[in-house]
Amino acid sequence: MTTTPIVALQKPKDISLDEIEAELRNIWRNQDTGSTAPVATRASTFSLVVYEPEEIQQLLAALGLYSGAIDGMHGSQTRDAIRQAQIKYDLRVTGRVGPRTLERLREEYAKLPPEQRQFTNMDIRGFTLNDAIAAQNPCRVITLSPILGEDTGVTAQVSAYCPVQKRNASNLICCEYITLRGTKAALDRVAELVSSLVIGDLPKFVWWRATPNPEQALFQKLARSSNCIIVDSSFFSDAESELRKMQDLVEDGTFIADLNWHRLAPWQELTAAAFDPPERRESLNDVDQVSIDYEQGNAAQAFMYLGWLAGRLEWQPKSYVKEGGDYDIRKIMFTNPSGREIEAELAAIPVADWGEIVGDLTGLRVTSTNPDANCCTILCSETTGCMRMEAGGGAQSCQVEQVTALSDQKADFMLGQQLQRWGEDVLYEESLAATTQILHLL
């Protein structure tokens, strides 16, 4: 697959904070020379503030384990470096950063002498949009990049990039990029400046690529000034805790969009379709057993799917038991409006190599202890099969379907879709509220 050529109206330039808007005006003034060059369209669709993950690539680079660009994108090179670190420091090898891995990397970094706490591979361009988004949407992207080390204030860079489209070579659709770098404390101090850089009369989005921190002054400021906070719960290091934080934000009136929620759409649609026939719809009240399998590492999808199901069927959570074991079994008891008890089981399936999305659903079984109920439904990922869900007999009487994942589940692709449908997602909010009711039993 070829990538779209990119033209820079001006290379990234270091400037002082109070020169940002003046330098952007200068870029466009220099471009508008009246020549026969393509006409560039300046930001006119939305403003996007991107908060980058704070430490991982920087820690790995300082420890000599990573030499790629420090760009916040956790691709194959970053995952390989994490695996190297986990092997080197005798940690569980997953290629993902959990609390223990992060703690150990911080410990090793703290041991380094000051002259070795350096890295020169910062991505000078900052976060850039997926080509497909940038090619259609002249916009402004403000990237906030927390850095490790001494607090010496905030530095700024500005640039403008335009994907070149062959079918319309006479016009360029360009995005303005403003990148601010400093320690976490330094970025907190310039929260008002960040808000002032957002174009006032355009939709305002915040793409919070780190673990959300509602107590952080910068997060609070951006949440108040934006139309929508975009997160991806597959990034969460502690899904149970962070999902509760999302509910608190929703209750405070903040619009939240979780990209991981949209990855559940194929599972939700097939579940609903399985009970569309009238004879099966009547059996929904007989459902009293639910099993949900997900890839070990992040339980966000499993909890959100269960919250969606419980919310749709008006189940009330009553108790929660964490049995643990190889599958980290969790059991939640509900009652339905008729007083029937339902047992839901969540199982974290060990995988040899985590994919792009940690915690993807792999299998689902909805059934009843009533042998006459026509409700048994098995859904399974097309990549993992149905073996575990079909075990134990009785599967021949079940409706079995394979779930095809969305064509592209990567965060940057799904971000583009989210930027087109911003606003309140009532179904997500209702399902998150039901999920939070479950998590409050912990």
Coordinates of C-alpha atoms in Angstrom, one line a residue:
M1 CA 0.0 0.0 0.0
T2 CA 1.4 3.4 -1.0
T3 CA 1.3 6.4 1.2
T4 CA 0.1 9.8 0.2
P5 CA 3.0 12.2 -0.6
I6 CA 3.3 15.1 1.8
V7 CA 4.5 18.6 1.1
A8 CA 5.7 20.9 3.8
L9 CA 4.8 24.6 3.4
Q10 CA 7.6 25.2 5.9
K11 CA 9.8 22.9 7.9
P12 CA 9.1 22.8 11.6
K13 CA 10.5 25.9 13.3
D14 CA 11.4 26.5 16.9
I15 CA 9.8 29.6 18.3
S16 CA 8.8 31.2 21.5
L17 CA 5.3 30.7 22.9
D18 CA 4.0 34.2 22.1
E19 CA 5.2 33.9 18.5
I20 CA 3.0 30.9 17.6
E21 CA 0.1 32.7 15.8
A22 CA 2.5 35.2 14.2
E23 CA 4.6 32.4 12.8
L24 CA 1.6 30.5 11.4
R25 CA 0.4 33.7 9.7
N26 CA 3.9 34.1 8.2
I27 CA 3.8 30.5 6.8
W28 CA 0.5 31.3 5.0
R29 CA 1.6 34.7 3.9
N30 CA 4.8 33.2 2.3
Q31 CA 2.7 30.5 0.6
D32 CA 0.2 33.0 -0.9
T33 CA 2.6 34.6 -3.4
G34 CA 0.2 34.8 -6.3
S35 CA 2.3 32.3 -8.3
T36 CA 0.9 29.3 -10.2
A37 CA 1.7 27.0 -7.3
P38 CA -1.2 25.0 -5.8
V39 CA -3.5 26.9 -3.6
A40 CA -3.4 25.7 0.1
T41 CA -6.5 25.7 2.2
R42 CA -5.9 26.7 5.8
A43 CA -7.5 25.1 8.9
S44 CA -11.3 25.4 8.6
T45 CA -12.9 22.1 9.8
F46 CA -11.8 21.4 13.4
S47 CA -9.1 21.8 16.0
L48 CA -7.6 18.8 17.6
V49 CA -5.5 18.8 20.8
V50 CA -3.4 15.6 21.2
Y51 CA -1.9 14.6 24.5
E52 CA 0.9 12.1 24.0
P53 CA 1.8 9.2 26.2
E54 CA 4.2 10.6 28.7
E55 CA 7.2 8.3 29.2
I56 CA 7.5 4.9 27.6
Q57 CA 9.6 5.7 24.4
Q58 CA 11.7 8.2 26.3
L59 CA 12.5 5.7 29.1
L60 CA 13.4 3.0 26.6
A61 CA 15.6 5.4 24.5
A62 CA 17.5 6.7 27.6
L63 CA 18.1 3.1 28.6
G64 CA 19.6 2.3 25.2
L65 CA 16.7 -0.1 24.2
Y66 CA 15.0 2.1 21.6
S67 CA 16.4 4.1 18.7
G68 CA 13.2 4.9 16.7
A69 CA 11.4 8.3 16.6
I70 CA 9.9 9.3 19.9
D71 CA 6.5 10.0 18.4
G72 CA 4.1 8.4 20.8
M73 CA 3.1 5.7 18.3
H74 CA 3.5 2.2 19.8
G75 CA 4.3 0.3 16.7
S76 CA 6.4 -2.9 16.2
Q77 CA 9.7 -1.2 17.0
T78 CA 8.4 0.1 20.3
R79 CA 6.8 -3.2 21.2
D80 CA 10.1 -5.0 20.4
A81 CA 12.0 -2.6 22.7
I82 CA 9.5 -3.2 25.5
R83 CA 10.0 -7.0 25.1
Q84 CA 13.8 -6.4 25.2
A85 CA 13.3 -4.5 28.5
Q86 CA 11.1 -7.2 30.0
I87 CA 13.7 -9.9 29.1
K88 CA 16.6 -7.8 30.4
Y89 CA 14.8 -7.0 33.7
D90 CA 13.3 -10.4 34.2
L91 CA 9.7 -9.3 33.8
R92 CA 6.8 -11.1 32.1
V93 CA 7.3 -10.7 28.4
T94 CA 4.2 -9.2 26.8
G95 CA 5.4 -6.3 24.6
R96 CA 3.0 -4.1 26.5
V97 CA 3.6 -1.8 29.4
G98 CA 1.8 -2.7 32.5
P99 CA 2.3 -1.1 36.0
R100 CA 5.2 -3.4 36.9
T101 CA 7.1 -2.8 33.7
L102 CA 6.6 1.0 33.9
E103 CA 7.7 1.0 37.6
R104 CA 10.9 -1.0 36.7
L105 CA 11.7 1.3 33.7
R106 CA 11.4 4.3 36.0
E107 CA 13.7 2.7 38.6
E108 CA 16.3 1.9 36.0
Y109 CA 16.1 5.4 34.5
A110 CA 16.6 7.0 38.0
K111 CA 19.8 5.0 38.3
L112 CA 21.3 6.7 35.2
P113 CA 23.8 9.5 35.7
P114 CA 22.4 12.9 34.5
E115 CA 24.6 12.9 31.4
Q116 CA 23.0 9.6 30.2
R117 CA 19.4 10.7 30.7
Q118 CA 19.4 12.0 27.2
F119 CA 17.7 11.1 23.9
T120 CA 18.0 12.9 20.6
N121 CA 15.4 11.0 18.6
M122 CA 12.3 13.2 19.3
D123 CA 10.0 13.4 16.4
I124 CA 10.4 17.0 15.2
R125 CA 7.0 17.0 13.6
G126 CA 4.9 15.8 16.5
F127 CA 1.6 13.9 16.1
T128 CA 0.3 13.9 12.5
L129 CA -3.1 12.8 11.4
N130 CA -3.8 9.7 9.3
D131 CA -3.4 10.7 5.7
A132 CA -7.0 9.9 4.9
I133 CA -8.1 12.4 7.6
A134 CA -5.7 15.1 6.7
A135 CA -6.4 14.8 2.9
Q136 CA -10.1 15.8 3.5
N137 CA -10.0 18.1 6.5
P138 CA -7.9 21.3 6.7
C139 CA -7.4 21.5 10.5
R140 CA -5.2 22.6 13.3
V141 CA -3.4 19.9 15.4
I142 CA -1.9 21.0 18.8
T143 CA 0.3 18.3 20.2
L144 CA 1.3 18.3 23.8
S145 CA 4.4 16.1 24.4
P146 CA 5.4 15.6 28.0
I147 CA 9.2 15.0 28.4
L148 CA 11.3 13.6 31.2
G149 CA 14.0 15.6 32.9
E150 CA 14.4 19.0 34.4
D151 CA 11.6 21.5 34.1
T152 CA 13.0 24.3 31.9
G153 CA 9.7 25.6 30.6
V154 CA 7.9 24.8 27.4
T155 CA 9.3 24.9 23.8
A156 CA 7.1 25.3 20.7
Q157 CA 7.4 24.3 17.1
V158 CA 5.0 25.2 14.2
S159 CA 4.7 23.7 10.7
A160 CA 2.1 23.1 8.0
Y161 CA 1.8 19.9 6.0
C162 CA -0.4 19.1 3.0
P163 CA -1.2 15.7 1.6
V164 CA -0.8 15.9 -2.2
Q165 CA -3.7 14.4 -4.1
K166 CA -3.2 13.6 -7.8
R167 CA -6.8 14.1 -8.7
N168 CA -6.7 17.7 -7.6
A169 CA -3.2 19.0 -8.0
S170 CA -4.4 22.6 -8.1
N171 CA -5.5 22.7 -4.5
L172 CA -3.8 21.6 -1.3
I173 CA -5.7 20.8 1.9
C174 CA -3.3 21.5 4.8
C175 CA -3.1 21.0 8.5
E176 CA -1.3 23.3 10.8
Y177 CA 0.8 21.6 13.5
I178 CA 1.7 23.2 16.8
T179 CA 3.9 21.1 19.0
L180 CA 4.5 22.0 22.7
R181 CA 7.1 20.1 24.7
G182 CA 7.9 20.3 28.4
T183 CA 7.6 18.4 31.6
K184 CA 4.2 17.5 32.8
A185 CA 4.3 20.3 35.3
A186 CA 5.4 22.8 32.7
L187 CA 2.6 21.8 30.3
D188 CA 0.1 22.2 33.2
R189 CA 1.2 25.8 33.5
V190 CA 0.4 26.7 29.9
A191 CA -3.2 25.2 30.0
E192 CA -4.7 28.6 29.3
L193 CA -2.3 29.1 26.3
V194 CA -3.4 25.7 24.9
S195 CA -7.0 26.7 25.1
S196 CA -6.3 30.0 23.3
L197 CA -4.6 28.2 20.4
V198 CA -7.8 26.3 19.6
I199 CA -9.7 28.0 16.8
G200 CA -12.8 29.5 18.5
D201 CA -15.6 28.9 16.0
L202 CA -14.6 25.3 14.9
P203 CA -15.4 22.0 16.6
K204 CA -12.8 21.2 19.3
F205 CA -11.6 17.7 20.1
V206 CA -9.1 16.4 22.6
W207 CA -7.4 13.1 21.7
W208 CA -6.0 12.0 25.1
R209 CA -3.6 9.2 24.1
A210 CA -2.3 8.7 27.7
T211 CA -4.2 7.3 30.7
P212 CA -6.8 9.9 31.5
N213 CA -6.2 11.9 34.7
P214 CA -9.2 14.0 35.7
E215 CA -7.2 15.4 38.6
Q216 CA -4.6 16.9 36.3
A217 CA -5.1 20.7 35.8
L218 CA -4.4 20.5 32.0
F219 CA -7.0 17.7 31.6
Q220 CA -9.6 19.6 33.5
K221 CA -9.0 22.7 31.4
L222 CA -9.2 20.8 28.1
A223 CA -12.3 18.9 29.2
R224 CA -14.1 22.1 29.9
S225 CA -13.2 23.8 26.6
S226 CA -13.7 20.9 24.2
N227 CA -16.7 19.5 22.4
C228 CA -15.5 15.9 23.0
I229 CA -12.7 14.1 24.8
I230 CA -11.6 11.1 22.8
V231 CA -9.9 8.1 24.6
D232 CA -9.0 4.5 23.8
S233 CA -9.6 2.2 26.7
S234 CA -7.4 -0.5 25.1
F235 CA -4.5 1.8 26.3
F236 CA -5.7 1.8 29.9
S237 CA -3.3 0.2 32.4
D238 CA -6.1 -0.3 34.9
A239 CA -9.3 -0.6 32.9
E240 CA -11.6 -1.1 35.9
S241 CA -10.4 2.1 37.6
E242 CA -10.2 4.2 34.4
L243 CA -13.7 3.2 33.2
R244 CA -15.1 4.5 36.5
K245 CA -13.3 7.8 35.9
M246 CA -14.9 8.0 32.5
Q247 CA -18.3 7.7 34.1
D248 CA -17.5 10.5 36.6
L249 CA -16.6 12.7 33.6
V250 CA -19.9 11.9 31.8
E251 CA -21.8 12.7 35.0
D252 CA -20.0 16.0 35.1
G253 CA -21.3 16.8 31.6
T254 CA -18.2 15.9 29.5
F255 CA -18.8 14.2 26.2
I256 CA -16.5 11.1 26.0
A257 CA -15.8 9.0 23.0
D258 CA -14.0 5.7 23.6
L259 CA -12.6 4.2 20.3
N260 CA -12.5 0.8 22.0
W261 CA -16.3 1.0 22.4
H262 CA -16.7 1.2 18.7
R263 CA -14.7 -2.0 18.2
L264 CA -17.5 -3.8 19.9
A265 CA -20.0 -2.9 17.2
P266 CA -19.8 -6.3 15.3
W267 CA -20.3 -8.2 18.5
Q268 CA -23.3 -6.1 19.5
E269 CA -24.9 -6.3 16.0
L270 CA -24.6 -10.1 15.8
T271 CA -26.0 -10.5 19.3
A272 CA -29.0 -8.3 18.5
A273 CA -29.5 -10.1 15.2
A274 CA -29.5 -13.5 16.9
F275 CA -32.6 -12.5 18.9
D276 CA -34.4 -10.7 16.1
P277 CA -36.7 -13.6 15.2
P278 CA -39.9 -13.4 17.4
E279 CA -39.5 -17.0 18.7
R280 CA -36.0 -16.2 20.0
R281 CA -36.9 -12.8 21.3
E282 CA -39.4 -14.3 23.7
S283 CA -36.6 -16.5 25.1
L284 CA -34.4 -13.5 26.2
N285 CA -36.1 -13.7 29.7
D286 CA -34.7 -17.3 30.0
V287 CA -31.1 -16.2 29.6
D288 CA -29.3 -16.9 32.8
Q289 CA -25.7 -17.7 31.8
V290 CA -23.3 -15.5 29.9
S291 CA -19.6 -16.3 29.2
I292 CA -17.3 -13.7 27.7
D293 CA -13.7 -14.5 26.6
Y294 CA -11.2 -11.8 25.9
E295 CA -7.5 -11.6 25.2
Q296 CA -5.6 -11.3 28.4
G297 CA -4.2 -7.9 29.2
N298 CA -7.1 -5.5 29.3
A299 CA -10.7 -6.2 30.4
A300 CA -12.2 -3.0 29.1
Q301 CA -14.0 -4.6 26.1
A302 CA -15.3 -7.4 28.2
F303 CA -16.7 -5.1 30.8
M304 CA -18.2 -2.7 28.3
Y305 CA -19.9 -5.5 26.4
L306 CA -21.3 -6.9 29.6
G307 CA -22.5 -3.4 30.6
W308 CA -24.2 -3.0 27.2
L309 CA -26.0 -6.4 27.5
A310 CA -27.0 -5.8 31.1
G311 CA -28.2 -2.3 30.3
R312 CA -30.3 -3.4 27.3
L313 CA -31.9 -6.3 29.3
E314 CA -32.3 -4.3 32.5
W315 CA -30.2 -6.6 34.6
Q316 CA -29.2 -5.4 38.1
P317 CA -25.8 -6.4 39.3
K318 CA -25.8 -8.1 42.8
S319 CA -22.4 -9.6 43.5
Y320 CA -18.9 -9.9 42.1
V321 CA -16.4 -12.7 42.7
K322 CA -12.9 -12.7 41.4
E323 CA -11.7 -16.4 41.2
G324 CA -8.4 -15.8 39.5
G325 CA -6.5 -18.7 38.1
D326 CA -4.9 -19.0 34.6
Y327 CA -7.9 -17.4 33.0
D328 CA -8.3 -14.7 35.8
I329 CA -12.0 -15.7 36.1
R330 CA -14.5 -13.1 37.3
K331 CA -18.1 -13.9 38.0
I332 CA -20.9 -11.3 38.3
M333 CA -24.4 -12.2 39.5
F334 CA -27.4 -10.2 38.2
T335 CA -31.2 -10.3 38.6
N336 CA -33.5 -9.5 35.7
P337 CA -36.8 -7.6 36.0
S338 CA -38.6 -11.0 36.6
G339 CA -36.3 -11.8 39.5
R340 CA -34.4 -14.5 37.6
E341 CA -30.7 -14.8 38.6
I342 CA -28.1 -14.5 35.9
E343 CA -24.4 -15.5 36.2
A344 CA -21.9 -13.9 33.9
E345 CA -18.3 -15.1 33.6
L346 CA -15.4 -13.1 32.2
A347 CA -12.3 -15.1 31.2
A348 CA -9.0 -13.6 30.2
I349 CA -7.5 -16.0 27.6
P350 CA -3.7 -16.1 27.5
V351 CA -2.2 -15.3 24.1
A352 CA 1.3 -15.8 22.8
D353 CA 1.6 -12.4 21.2
W354 CA -0.8 -9.5 21.8
G355 CA -1.9 -7.8 18.7
E356 CA -2.5 -4.1 18.0
I357 CA -5.5 -4.0 20.3
V358 CA -5.1 -5.5 23.8
G359 CA -8.1 -7.2 25.3
D360 CA -10.1 -7.9 22.1
L361 CA -13.1 -10.1 22.6
T362 CA -12.5 -13.7 21.4
G363 CA -15.7 -15.6 22.3
L364 CA -19.2 -15.2 23.8
R365 CA -21.9 -17.7 24.9
V366 CA -25.4 -16.7 25.9
T367 CA -27.5 -19.6 27.2
S368 CA -30.0 -20.8 29.8
T369 CA -30.3 -23.6 32.4
N370 CA -33.8 -24.1 31.1
P371 CA -33.3 -26.9 28.5
D372 CA -36.4 -25.8 26.6
A373 CA -35.3 -22.2 26.1
N374 CA -34.4 -21.3 22.5
C375 CA -31.7 -18.8 23.4
C376 CA -28.3 -20.5 23.2
T377 CA -26.0 -18.3 21.1
I378 CA -22.3 -18.6 20.5
L379 CA -20.2 -15.9 18.9
C380 CA -16.5 -16.3 18.3
S381 CA -13.7 -14.3 16.6
E382 CA -12.9 -15.6 13.1
T383 CA -9.2 -15.6 14.1
T384 CA -9.5 -17.7 17.3
G385 CA -12.4 -20.1 16.6
C386 CA -15.1 -21.4 18.9
M387 CA -13.4 -24.4 20.5
R388 CA -13.7 -23.2 24.1
M389 CA -17.2 -21.9 23.7
E390 CA -18.4 -25.1 22.1
A391 CA -16.8 -27.3 24.7
G392 CA -19.0 -29.1 27.3
G393 CA -21.7 -30.3 24.9
G394 CA -25.0 -28.8 23.8
A395 CA -23.4 -26.6 21.2
Q396 CA -25.3 -28.4 18.4
S397 CA -28.5 -26.7 19.6
C398 CA -26.9 -23.3 19.7
Q399 CA -26.9 -20.6 17.0
V400 CA -23.2 -20.2 16.2
E401 CA -21.8 -17.2 14.3
Q402 CA -18.3 -15.9 13.5
V403 CA -17.5 -12.3 14.2
T404 CA -15.5 -10.4 11.7
A405 CA -13.6 -7.5 13.2
L406 CA -13.8 -4.0 11.8
S407 CA -11.7 -3.6 8.7
D408 CA -9.2 -1.4 10.6
Q409 CA -9.2 -1.3 14.3
K410 CA -6.1 0.9 14.7
A411 CA -6.6 4.0 16.8
D412 CA -5.6 6.6 14.2
F413 CA -8.0 5.2 11.6
M414 CA -10.9 5.0 14.1
L415 CA -10.0 8.6 15.2
G416 CA -10.8 9.8 11.7
Q417 CA -14.3 8.2 11.9
Q418 CA -14.9 9.7 15.4
L419 CA -14.0 13.2 14.1
Q420 CA -17.0 12.9 11.7
R421 CA -19.5 11.9 14.4
W422 CA -18.8 13.9 17.4
G423 CA -21.4 14.6 20.0
E424 CA -23.2 12.8 22.7
D425 CA -23.4 9.0 22.3
V426 CA -26.4 8.0 24.5
L427 CA -26.0 4.3 24.0
Y428 CA -22.4 4.5 25.1
E429 CA -23.3 6.6 28.1
E430 CA -26.1 4.2 29.2
S431 CA -23.8 1.2 28.7
L432 CA -20.9 2.9 30.6
A433 CA -23.3 3.6 33.5
A434 CA -24.3 -0.1 33.6
T435 CA -20.6 -1.1 33.4
T436 CA -19.8 1.2 36.3
Q437 CA -22.6 -0.3 38.4
I438 CA -20.8 -3.7 37.9
L439 CA -17.4 -2.2 38.8
H440 CA -18.7 -0.6 42.0
L441 CA -19.2 -4.1 43.3
L442 CA -15.4 -4.6 43.4

